[in-house]
């Protein structure tokens, strides 16, 4: 094993151990959480190492990076896009990303629905910001019901869950318990919304405790960017 692989392998083992511990705390099992390795800014050689170590879910924030890296990995790799969406990049994103986590504008959803032939898995990003002026993306919870109802008409999209990022000025546990409440309501509007994509390197335990099904971890596995 070369140095980089040994390093990543040890980081990954530590993260997995923390995931297992967090799951045990709340009586959930390992198969209830999908670990997405966020590989943005890291070279494809790192993604290949993660693949060799058994990971299959990879997350990217930029279309250009994702479209370059994804063809270099075996076809059973699952690619997630979690970055801010630009309308003119949607076509390309839809080609390489199996799952899009950051849909927060209905016009993007409509455009994506036109571009794909078949059920494309999406998460709806919701904003947990208390002050709307600080909103760094995400549908405001008060507008979510209407958003979900509009999505129901888009037959090529499969809305599988909600995604959120904990605001920097909030206790992650509080932010994610709010997300869990919002998720409960969303599921009543559309039962397909069964997943929660939440938790990053610094707050994934809090996310797991609050029901996250997909956690997105970069720096804790690959190092500082
Ligand atoms: C970068 C990023 C992550 C991973 O962040 P780390 O702190 O490196 O784990 C997860 N989710 C989103 C939306 C990101 O932009």
XYZ file of N, CA and C and ligand atoms in Angstrom:
690
model
N 0.849 -1.214 0.000
C 0.000 0.000 0.000
C 0.875 1.251 0.000
N 0.611 2.167 -0.902
C 1.405 3.400 -0.864
C 0.918 4.303 0.269
N 1.666 5.377 0.494
C 1.368 6.258 1.625
C -0.028 6.855 1.551
N -0.397 7.308 0.351
C -1.704 7.969 0.194
C -2.833 6.981 0.482
N -2.680 5.778 -0.044
C -3.723 4.773 0.180
C -3.814 4.411 1.665
N -2.659 4.273 2.303
C -2.653 3.944 3.737
C -3.341 5.053 4.545
N -3.054 6.295 4.160
C -3.648 7.446 4.841
C -5.168 7.457 4.687
N -5.621 7.318 3.438
C -7.063 7.351 3.163
C -7.756 6.173 3.861
N -7.102 5.015 3.798
C -7.671 3.817 4.409
C -7.859 4.007 5.914
N -6.880 4.620 6.549
C -6.986 4.822 7.985
C -8.033 5.891 8.328
N -8.084 6.962 7.527
C -9.137 7.976 7.723
C -10.526 7.364 7.563
N -10.662 6.545 6.529
C -11.953 5.931 6.238
C -12.387 5.000 7.371
N -11.423 4.235 7.878
C -11.737 3.325 8.985
C -12.218 4.122 10.206
N -11.561 5.253 10.467
C -11.947 6.078 11.617
C -13.358 6.644 11.427
N -13.653 7.094 10.217
C -14.992 7.635 9.934
C -16.040 6.537 10.087
N -15.733 5.356 9.546
C -16.692 4.242 9.642
C -16.970 3.869 11.092
N -15.915 3.921 11.894
C -16.080 3.596 13.306
C -17.014 4.611 13.981
N -16.819 5.896 13.642
C -17.681 6.936 14.213
C -19.125 6.779 13.743
N -19.290 6.371 12.492
C -20.650 6.156 11.974
C -21.327 5.029 12.760
N -20.597 3.927 12.928
C -21.146 2.766 13.645
C -21.538 3.147 15.073
N -20.673 3.942 15.717
C -20.950 4.357 17.090
C -22.201 5.245 17.160
N -22.292 6.189 16.221
C -23.458 7.090 16.213
C -24.743 6.300 15.963
N -24.665 5.341 15.039
C -25.842 4.517 14.745
C -26.265 3.719 15.964
N -25.280 3.170 16.680
C -25.580 2.365 17.864
C -26.284 3.211 18.932
N -25.855 4.457 19.053
C -26.459 5.360 20.036
C -27.959 5.510 19.837
N -28.387 5.449 18.571
C -29.820 5.672 18.335
C -30.516 4.413 17.832
N -29.856 3.276 17.983
C -30.505 2.013 17.648
C -30.769 1.803 16.169
N -29.938 2.411 15.338
C -30.085 2.189 13.894
C -28.972 1.252 13.429
N -29.124 0.699 12.220
C -28.124 -0.249 11.737
C -27.342 0.328 10.553
N -26.173 -0.273 10.296
C -25.241 0.253 9.285
C -25.884 0.364 7.901
N -26.770 -0.570 7.587
C -27.360 -0.527 6.245
C -28.370 0.605 6.084
N -28.600 1.378 7.131
C -29.545 2.497 7.024
C -28.874 3.789 6.581
N -27.536 3.768 6.519
C -26.845 4.998 6.135
C -25.876 4.760 4.984
N -25.998 5.592 3.963
C -25.104 5.544 2.810
C -24.017 6.592 3.000
N -22.763 6.153 2.925
C -21.653 7.092 3.032
C -21.254 7.565 1.632
N -21.387 8.874 1.422
C -20.942 9.467 0.159
C -19.599 10.143 0.414
N -18.575 9.707 -0.301
C -17.260 10.349 -0.171
C -17.250 11.566 -1.086
N -17.107 12.738 -0.481
C -17.100 13.973 -1.274
C -15.679 14.208 -1.777
N -15.499 14.018 -3.075
C -14.160 13.985 -3.665
C -13.786 15.294 -4.365
N -14.637 16.304 -4.221
C -14.379 17.587 -4.889
C -12.984 18.119 -4.550
N -12.331 18.652 -5.545
C -10.960 19.217 -5.498
C -9.856 18.154 -5.351
N -10.222 16.908 -5.089
C -9.197 15.870 -4.987
C -9.042 15.138 -6.324
N -7.831 14.648 -6.615
C -7.587 14.026 -7.923
C -8.321 12.702 -8.078
N -8.505 12.308 -9.316
C -9.220 11.066 -9.597
C -8.469 9.876 -9.003
N -7.144 9.990 -8.840
C -6.387 8.888 -8.217
C -6.902 8.613 -6.800
N -7.346 9.657 -6.099
C -7.934 9.460 -4.772
C -9.285 8.738 -4.862
N -10.052 9.086 -5.881
C -11.349 8.423 -6.052
C -11.121 6.938 -6.344
N -10.085 6.658 -7.139
C -9.764 5.263 -7.454
C -9.352 4.493 -6.197
N -8.609 5.156 -5.333
C -8.230 4.518 -4.061
C -9.484 4.200 -3.239
N -10.392 5.162 -3.171
C -11.631 4.939 -2.410
C -12.433 3.783 -2.997
N -12.428 3.710 -4.323
C -13.125 2.608 -5.000
C -12.491 1.275 -4.599
N -11.154 1.238 -4.632
C -10.443 0.003 -4.246
C -10.739 -0.375 -2.796
N -10.990 0.647 -1.981
C -11.288 0.382 -0.565
C -12.764 0.031 -0.347
N -13.502 -0.049 -1.444
C -14.869 -0.545 -1.348
C -15.964 0.504 -1.436
N -15.595 1.763 -1.501
C -16.644 2.793 -1.613
C -17.196 2.839 -3.037
N -18.498 3.148 -3.116
C -19.100 3.237 -4.446
C -19.819 4.570 -4.660
N -20.049 5.318 -3.599
C -20.787 6.585 -3.719
C -19.827 7.770 -3.604
N -19.827 8.606 -4.632
C -18.920 9.744 -4.689
C -19.699 11.026 -4.958
N -19.277 12.105 -4.286
C -19.995 13.369 -4.422
C -19.111 14.464 -4.978
N -19.674 15.249 -5.876
C -18.957 16.371 -6.475
C -19.835 17.621 -6.431
N -19.193 18.790 -6.403
C -19.925 20.056 -6.350
C -19.932 20.813 -7.667
N -19.020 20.443 -8.561
C -18.933 21.180 -9.822
C -19.095 20.256 -11.007
N -19.852 20.749 -11.980
C -20.109 19.946 -13.170
C -18.821 19.540 -13.872
N -17.926 20.517 -14.021
C -16.716 20.229 -14.787
C -15.896 19.099 -14.155
N -15.761 19.150 -12.846
C -14.992 18.104 -12.161
C -15.681 16.748 -12.239
N -16.968 16.753 -12.006
C -17.715 15.497 -12.023
C -17.702 14.862 -13.404
N -17.847 15.688 -14.423
C -17.904 15.136 -15.783
C -16.539 14.615 -16.218
N -15.475 15.138 -15.626
C -14.138 14.627 -15.969
C -13.800 13.351 -15.205
N -14.160 13.313 -13.930
C -13.772 12.154 -13.111
C -14.660 10.925 -13.338
N -15.954 11.170 -13.460
C -16.885 10.028 -13.450
C -16.606 8.980 -14.535
N -16.226 9.360 -15.772
C -15.991 8.308 -16.781
C -14.749 7.461 -16.486
N -13.901 7.924 -15.578
C -12.654 7.205 -15.303
C -12.833 6.101 -14.258
N -14.004 6.067 -13.641
C -14.273 5.039 -12.628
C -15.158 3.941 -13.223
N -15.086 2.728 -12.669
C -15.962 1.655 -13.155
C -17.434 2.070 -13.090
N -18.241 1.416 -13.920
C -19.613 1.896 -14.096
C -20.525 1.649 -12.901
N -20.059 0.858 -11.940
C -20.929 0.671 -10.770
C -20.723 1.764 -9.714
N -19.866 2.726 -10.002
C -19.750 3.882 -9.104
C -21.017 4.717 -9.237
N -21.460 5.263 -8.108
C -22.680 6.085 -8.108
C -22.256 7.519 -7.813
N -22.607 8.418 -8.708
C -22.147 9.804 -8.596
C -23.261 10.719 -8.118
N -22.912 11.540 -7.142
C -23.878 12.460 -6.545
C -23.428 13.894 -6.814
N -24.355 14.737 -7.217
C -24.053 16.162 -7.364
C -24.728 16.897 -6.221
N -23.926 17.703 -5.484
C -24.517 18.402 -4.342
C -24.175 19.889 -4.358
N -23.695 20.372 -5.519
C -23.302 21.780 -5.604
C -24.454 22.670 -6.034
N -24.142 23.954 -6.072
C -25.142 24.909 -6.530
C -25.393 24.683 -8.021
N -26.659 24.694 -8.412
C -27.001 24.385 -9.800
C -27.021 25.644 -10.657
N -26.352 25.553 -11.791
C -26.477 26.597 -12.808
C -27.269 25.976 -13.942
N -28.262 26.704 -14.377
C -29.192 26.188 -15.363
C -28.495 25.646 -16.617
N -27.494 26.372 -17.075
C -26.831 25.943 -18.322
C -25.924 24.721 -18.139
N -25.755 24.262 -16.889
C -24.937 23.067 -16.643
C -25.803 21.828 -16.392
N -27.105 22.043 -16.316
C -27.987 20.939 -15.919
C -27.915 19.732 -16.851
N -27.802 20.005 -18.139
C -27.782 18.915 -19.110
C -26.578 18.011 -18.837
N -25.432 18.647 -18.673
C -24.215 17.883 -18.407
C -24.298 17.172 -17.051
N -24.759 17.865 -16.039
C -24.887 17.254 -14.707
C -25.771 16.008 -14.778
N -26.877 16.134 -15.521
C -27.812 15.011 -15.609
C -27.177 13.809 -16.294
N -26.151 14.059 -17.121
C -25.510 12.956 -17.827
C -24.594 12.137 -16.925
N -23.871 12.797 -16.033
C -22.936 12.007 -15.221
C -23.424 11.744 -13.799
N -24.288 12.603 -13.283
C -24.721 12.424 -11.889
C -25.930 11.499 -11.813
N -25.808 10.451 -11.015
C -26.933 9.532 -10.828
C -27.971 10.139 -9.890
N -27.509 10.933 -8.958
C -28.396 11.534 -7.964
C -28.038 13.015 -7.829
N -29.043 13.876 -7.856
C -28.800 15.307 -7.686
C -29.414 15.736 -6.346
N -28.561 16.246 -5.452
C -29.007 16.535 -4.083
C -29.474 17.969 -3.881
N -29.269 18.829 -4.857
C -29.388 20.258 -4.584
C -30.450 20.972 -5.422
N -31.545 20.287 -5.690
C -32.641 20.944 -6.414
C -33.370 21.881 -5.440
N -33.362 23.164 -5.754
C -34.063 24.110 -4.874
C -34.807 25.192 -5.653
N -34.885 25.018 -6.956
C -35.674 25.961 -7.758
C -36.537 25.149 -8.708
N -37.806 25.496 -8.765
C -38.727 24.707 -9.582
C -38.365 24.809 -11.062
N -37.780 25.944 -11.484
C -37.403 26.056 -12.905
C -36.287 25.060 -13.250
N -35.403 24.770 -12.291
C -34.369 23.764 -12.534
C -34.997 22.374 -12.619
N -35.942 22.119 -11.747
C -36.625 20.822 -11.764
C -37.352 20.626 -13.097
N -38.018 21.672 -13.561
C -38.746 21.573 -14.836
C -37.788 21.309 -15.983
N -36.669 22.012 -15.966
C -35.699 21.838 -17.043
C -35.104 20.427 -16.999
N -34.763 19.968 -15.817
C -34.214 18.618 -15.661
C -35.216 17.576 -16.156
N -36.469 17.778 -15.838
C -37.525 16.866 -16.272
C -37.582 16.754 -17.798
N -37.270 17.847 -18.483
C -37.257 17.849 -19.943
C -36.031 17.116 -20.484
N -34.938 17.179 -19.729
C -33.656 16.681 -20.221
C -33.479 15.177 -20.056
N -34.185 14.564 -19.118
C -33.943 13.144 -18.841
C -35.106 12.294 -19.323
N -34.794 11.006 -19.547
C -35.825 10.109 -20.050
C -36.410 9.253 -18.981
N -35.844 9.339 -17.847
C -36.332 8.474 -16.961
C -36.253 8.624 -15.668
N -36.650 7.963 -14.667
C -36.687 8.564 -13.335
C -35.301 8.968 -12.847
N -35.082 10.246 -12.707
C -33.822 10.765 -12.171
C -34.030 11.035 -10.685
N -33.174 10.420 -9.864
C -33.309 10.591 -8.421
C -32.838 11.976 -8.002
N -33.682 12.662 -7.260
C -33.302 13.981 -6.758
C -33.631 14.114 -5.269
N -32.848 14.935 -4.624
C -33.167 15.409 -3.283
C -33.566 16.875 -3.429
N -34.481 17.327 -2.628
C -34.827 18.746 -2.601
C -34.042 19.364 -1.458
N -33.245 20.372 -1.785
C -32.475 21.039 -0.734
C -33.365 22.033 -0.015
N -33.385 21.926 1.307
C -34.165 22.888 2.095
C -33.213 23.772 2.902
N -33.647 24.977 3.135
C -32.847 25.928 3.890
C -33.174 25.819 5.369
N -32.144 25.719 6.194
C -32.351 25.703 7.641
C -31.962 27.044 8.258
N -31.682 28.030 7.401
C -31.313 29.356 7.890
C -32.501 30.015 8.571
N -32.239 30.649 9.711
C -33.338 31.331 10.391
C -33.585 32.704 9.786
N -32.518 33.298 9.304
C -32.646 34.592 8.657
C -32.580 34.397 7.135
N -33.711 34.624 6.442
C -33.754 34.354 5.001
C -32.676 35.122 4.224
N -32.215 36.259 4.777
C -31.183 37.042 4.088
C -29.863 36.277 4.009
N -29.698 35.319 4.917
C -28.452 34.549 4.931
C -28.562 33.270 4.115
N -29.655 33.140 3.446
C -29.911 31.887 2.744
C -28.814 31.540 1.738
N -28.170 30.403 1.987
C -27.138 29.936 1.059
C -27.655 28.758 0.240
N -28.867 28.861 -0.197
C -29.437 27.798 -1.013
C -30.442 26.990 -0.229
N -31.422 26.459 -0.943
C -32.426 25.650 -0.295
C -33.796 26.306 -0.317
N -34.814 25.459 -0.448
C -36.193 25.935 -0.423
C -36.538 26.327 1.018
N -37.186 27.457 1.197
C -37.638 27.841 2.534
C -38.693 26.838 2.994
N -38.612 26.344 4.229
C -39.568 25.349 4.701
C -41.033 25.749 4.494
N -41.328 27.032 4.596
C -42.716 27.481 4.424
C -43.202 27.288 2.983
N -42.264 27.175 2.049
C -42.660 27.040 0.637
C -42.533 25.604 0.132
N -42.118 24.704 1.042
C -41.784 23.340 0.615
C -42.988 22.554 0.105
N -44.124 22.698 0.790
C -45.302 21.922 0.410
C -45.697 22.217 -1.039
N -45.758 23.495 -1.345
C -46.110 23.908 -2.702
C -45.072 23.396 -3.708
N -43.806 23.467 -3.323
C -42.713 22.995 -4.177
C -42.895 21.511 -4.504
N -43.205 20.720 -3.476
C -43.362 19.277 -3.661
C -44.571 18.965 -4.538
N -45.625 19.749 -4.370
C -46.816 19.524 -5.197
C -46.519 19.820 -6.658
N -45.719 20.849 -6.904
C -45.349 21.145 -8.289
C -44.464 20.054 -8.881
N -43.615 19.475 -8.041
C -42.723 18.397 -8.497
C -43.505 17.161 -8.939
N -44.624 16.934 -8.293
C -45.399 15.724 -8.592
C -45.821 15.654 -10.049
N -45.856 16.802 -10.702
C -46.258 16.808 -12.112
C -45.109 16.494 -13.059
N -43.909 16.406 -12.534
C -42.740 16.182 -13.390
C -42.417 14.688 -13.411
N -42.909 14.018 -14.442
C -42.935 12.555 -14.443
C -41.556 11.905 -14.578
N -40.545 12.654 -15.020
C -39.209 12.058 -15.164
C -38.316 12.245 -13.940
N -38.896 12.836 -12.915
C -38.103 13.040 -11.699
C -38.620 12.133 -10.585
N -37.678 11.610 -9.804
C -38.044 10.793 -8.653
C -37.516 11.465 -7.389
N -38.362 12.252 -6.735
C -37.897 12.944 -5.521
C -37.807 11.947 -4.371
N -36.569 11.644 -3.949
C -36.402 10.593 -2.945
C -36.152 11.133 -1.536
N -35.852 12.421 -1.422
C -35.588 12.912 -0.074
C -35.300 14.391 0.007
N -34.976 14.809 1.220
C -34.594 16.199 1.478
C -33.103 16.258 1.785
N -32.476 17.340 1.354
C -31.066 17.571 1.659
C -30.934 18.903 2.368
N -29.997 18.987 3.314
C -29.738 20.278 3.951
C -28.309 20.339 4.473
N -27.860 21.564 4.628
C -26.563 21.854 5.236
C -26.859 22.632 6.519
N -26.236 22.237 7.622
C -26.464 22.955 8.880
C -25.845 24.350 8.795
N -26.625 25.386 9.121
C -26.063 26.740 9.107
C -24.915 26.852 10.115
N -23.891 27.667 9.765
C -22.717 27.757 10.653
C -23.047 28.324 12.027
N -24.116 29.117 12.109
C -24.439 29.751 13.394
C -25.449 28.956 14.213
N -25.669 27.680 13.843
C -26.619 26.872 14.613
C -25.964 25.603 15.130
N -26.417 25.153 16.271
C -26.023 23.866 16.818
C -26.502 22.803 15.832
N -25.592 21.946 15.309
C -26.020 20.961 14.304
C -27.191 20.103 14.780
N -27.176 19.727 16.061
C -28.237 18.862 16.555
C -29.607 19.537 16.434
N -29.634 20.832 16.721
C -30.887 21.584 16.602
C -31.311 21.728 15.146
N -30.339 22.054 14.303
C -30.623 22.223 12.880
C -31.165 20.924 12.281
N -30.524 19.794 12.615
C -30.947 18.531 12.016
C -32.234 17.988 12.636
N -32.522 18.353 13.876
C -33.809 17.902 14.416
C -34.939 18.700 13.763
N -34.660 19.937 13.415
C -35.642 20.721 12.654
C -35.846 20.094 11.268
N -34.735 19.676 10.674
C -34.823 19.026 9.368
C -35.687 17.761 9.444
N -35.526 17.006 10.537
C -36.327 15.793 10.710
C -37.821 16.120 10.787
N -38.145 17.228 11.446
C -39.546 17.665 11.535
C -40.087 18.046 10.153
N -39.267 18.797 9.425
C -39.661 19.219 8.070
C -39.843 17.990 7.175
N -38.947 17.009 7.382
C -39.014 15.769 6.589
C -40.324 15.011 6.838
N -40.755 15.001 8.096
C -42.012 14.316 8.451
C -43.179 14.903 7.661
N -43.205 16.222 7.611
C -44.283 16.914 6.894
C -44.180 16.660 5.383
N -42.943 16.711 4.880
C -42.725 16.492 3.441
C -43.206 15.111 3.011
N -42.943 14.125 3.870
C -43.321 12.741 3.577
C -44.841 12.575 3.507
N -45.537 13.404 4.281
C -47.005 13.355 4.221
C -47.512 13.924 2.905
N -46.802 14.914 2.376
C -47.188 15.496 1.095
C -46.863 14.517 -0.035
N -45.674 13.926 0.012
C -45.241 12.984 -1.026
C -44.465 11.847 -0.362
N -45.084 10.668 -0.278
C -44.464 9.536 0.432
C -43.142 9.079 -0.185
N -42.844 9.525 -1.408
C -41.561 9.139 -2.011
C -40.383 9.815 -1.311
N -40.653 10.895 -0.577
C -39.589 11.641 0.119
C -39.179 10.875 1.375
N -38.475 9.743 1.192
C -38.186 8.900 2.358
C -36.778 9.107 2.920
N -35.903 9.771 2.167
C -34.490 9.878 2.581
C -34.137 11.267 3.124
N -33.047 11.298 3.872
C -32.506 12.571 4.359
C -31.008 12.598 4.086
N -30.582 13.565 3.275
C -29.158 13.752 2.987
C -28.650 14.896 3.853
N -27.915 14.546 4.901
C -27.457 15.567 5.840
C -26.230 15.066 6.584
N -25.370 15.996 6.960
C -24.188 15.630 7.707
C -22.945 15.685 6.853
N -21.940 16.425 7.325
C -20.657 16.539 6.654
C -19.580 16.171 7.688
N -18.327 16.415 7.343
C -17.235 15.973 8.238
C -17.409 16.402 9.695
N -17.897 17.624 9.894
C -17.929 18.147 11.261
C -19.247 17.933 12.006
N -20.231 17.381 11.333
C -21.518 17.261 12.030
C -22.297 15.987 11.688
N -21.609 14.972 11.146
C -22.372 13.808 10.675
C -22.999 12.983 11.784
N -22.377 13.004 12.971
C -22.988 12.245 14.077
C -24.363 12.826 14.432
N -24.420 14.157 14.506
C -25.700 14.817 14.804
C -26.728 14.492 13.722
N -26.280 14.425 12.482
C -27.196 14.108 11.383
C -27.726 12.681 11.507
N -26.821 11.753 11.821
C -27.241 10.348 11.979
C -28.257 10.211 13.112
N -27.998 10.895 14.198
C -28.924 10.847 15.341
C -30.299 11.406 14.984
N -30.335 12.238 13.961
C -31.608 12.830 13.541
C -32.137 12.222 12.241
N -31.708 11.008 11.963
C -32.344 10.252 10.887
C -31.719 10.344 9.508
N -30.524 10.926 9.385
C -29.910 11.017 8.055
C -29.739 9.632 7.441
N -30.022 9.523 6.154
C -29.824 8.264 5.433
C -28.632 8.361 4.486
N -28.224 9.591 4.143
C -27.075 9.824 3.273
C -26.199 10.879 3.931
N -24.961 10.510 4.235
C -24.056 11.514 4.793
C -22.959 11.792 3.779
N -22.538 13.054 3.708
C -21.612 13.491 2.656
C -20.316 13.961 3.301
N -19.282 13.116 3.222
C -18.056 13.412 3.960
C -16.851 13.548 3.035
N -16.171 14.685 3.154
C -14.991 14.941 2.335
C -13.720 14.976 3.157
N -13.502 16.094 3.824
C -12.197 16.346 4.457
C -11.804 15.322 5.513
N -12.761 14.750 6.198
C -12.432 13.771 7.232
C -11.816 12.488 6.615
N -12.114 12.259 5.340
C -11.575 11.088 4.662
C -10.343 11.452 3.828
N -10.423 12.585 3.142
C -9.367 12.910 2.160
C -8.398 13.988 2.628
N -8.719 14.656 3.719
C -7.837 15.708 4.214
C -8.349 17.081 3.864
N -7.659 18.107 4.357
C -8.139 19.469 4.125
C -7.945 19.854 2.661
N -8.915 20.623 2.168
C -8.826 21.073 0.772
C -8.033 22.373 0.683
C -18.041 20.069 0.457
C -19.370 19.562 0.836
C -19.505 18.435 1.661
C -18.326 17.741 2.327
O -17.758 18.624 3.245
P -16.603 18.172 4.279
O -16.676 19.192 5.346
O -15.338 18.196 3.513
O -16.941 16.824 4.759
C -20.780 17.963 1.909
N -21.871 18.574 1.400
C -21.783 19.665 0.615
C -23.022 20.285 0.098
C -20.530 20.206 0.320
O -20.456 21.305 -0.431
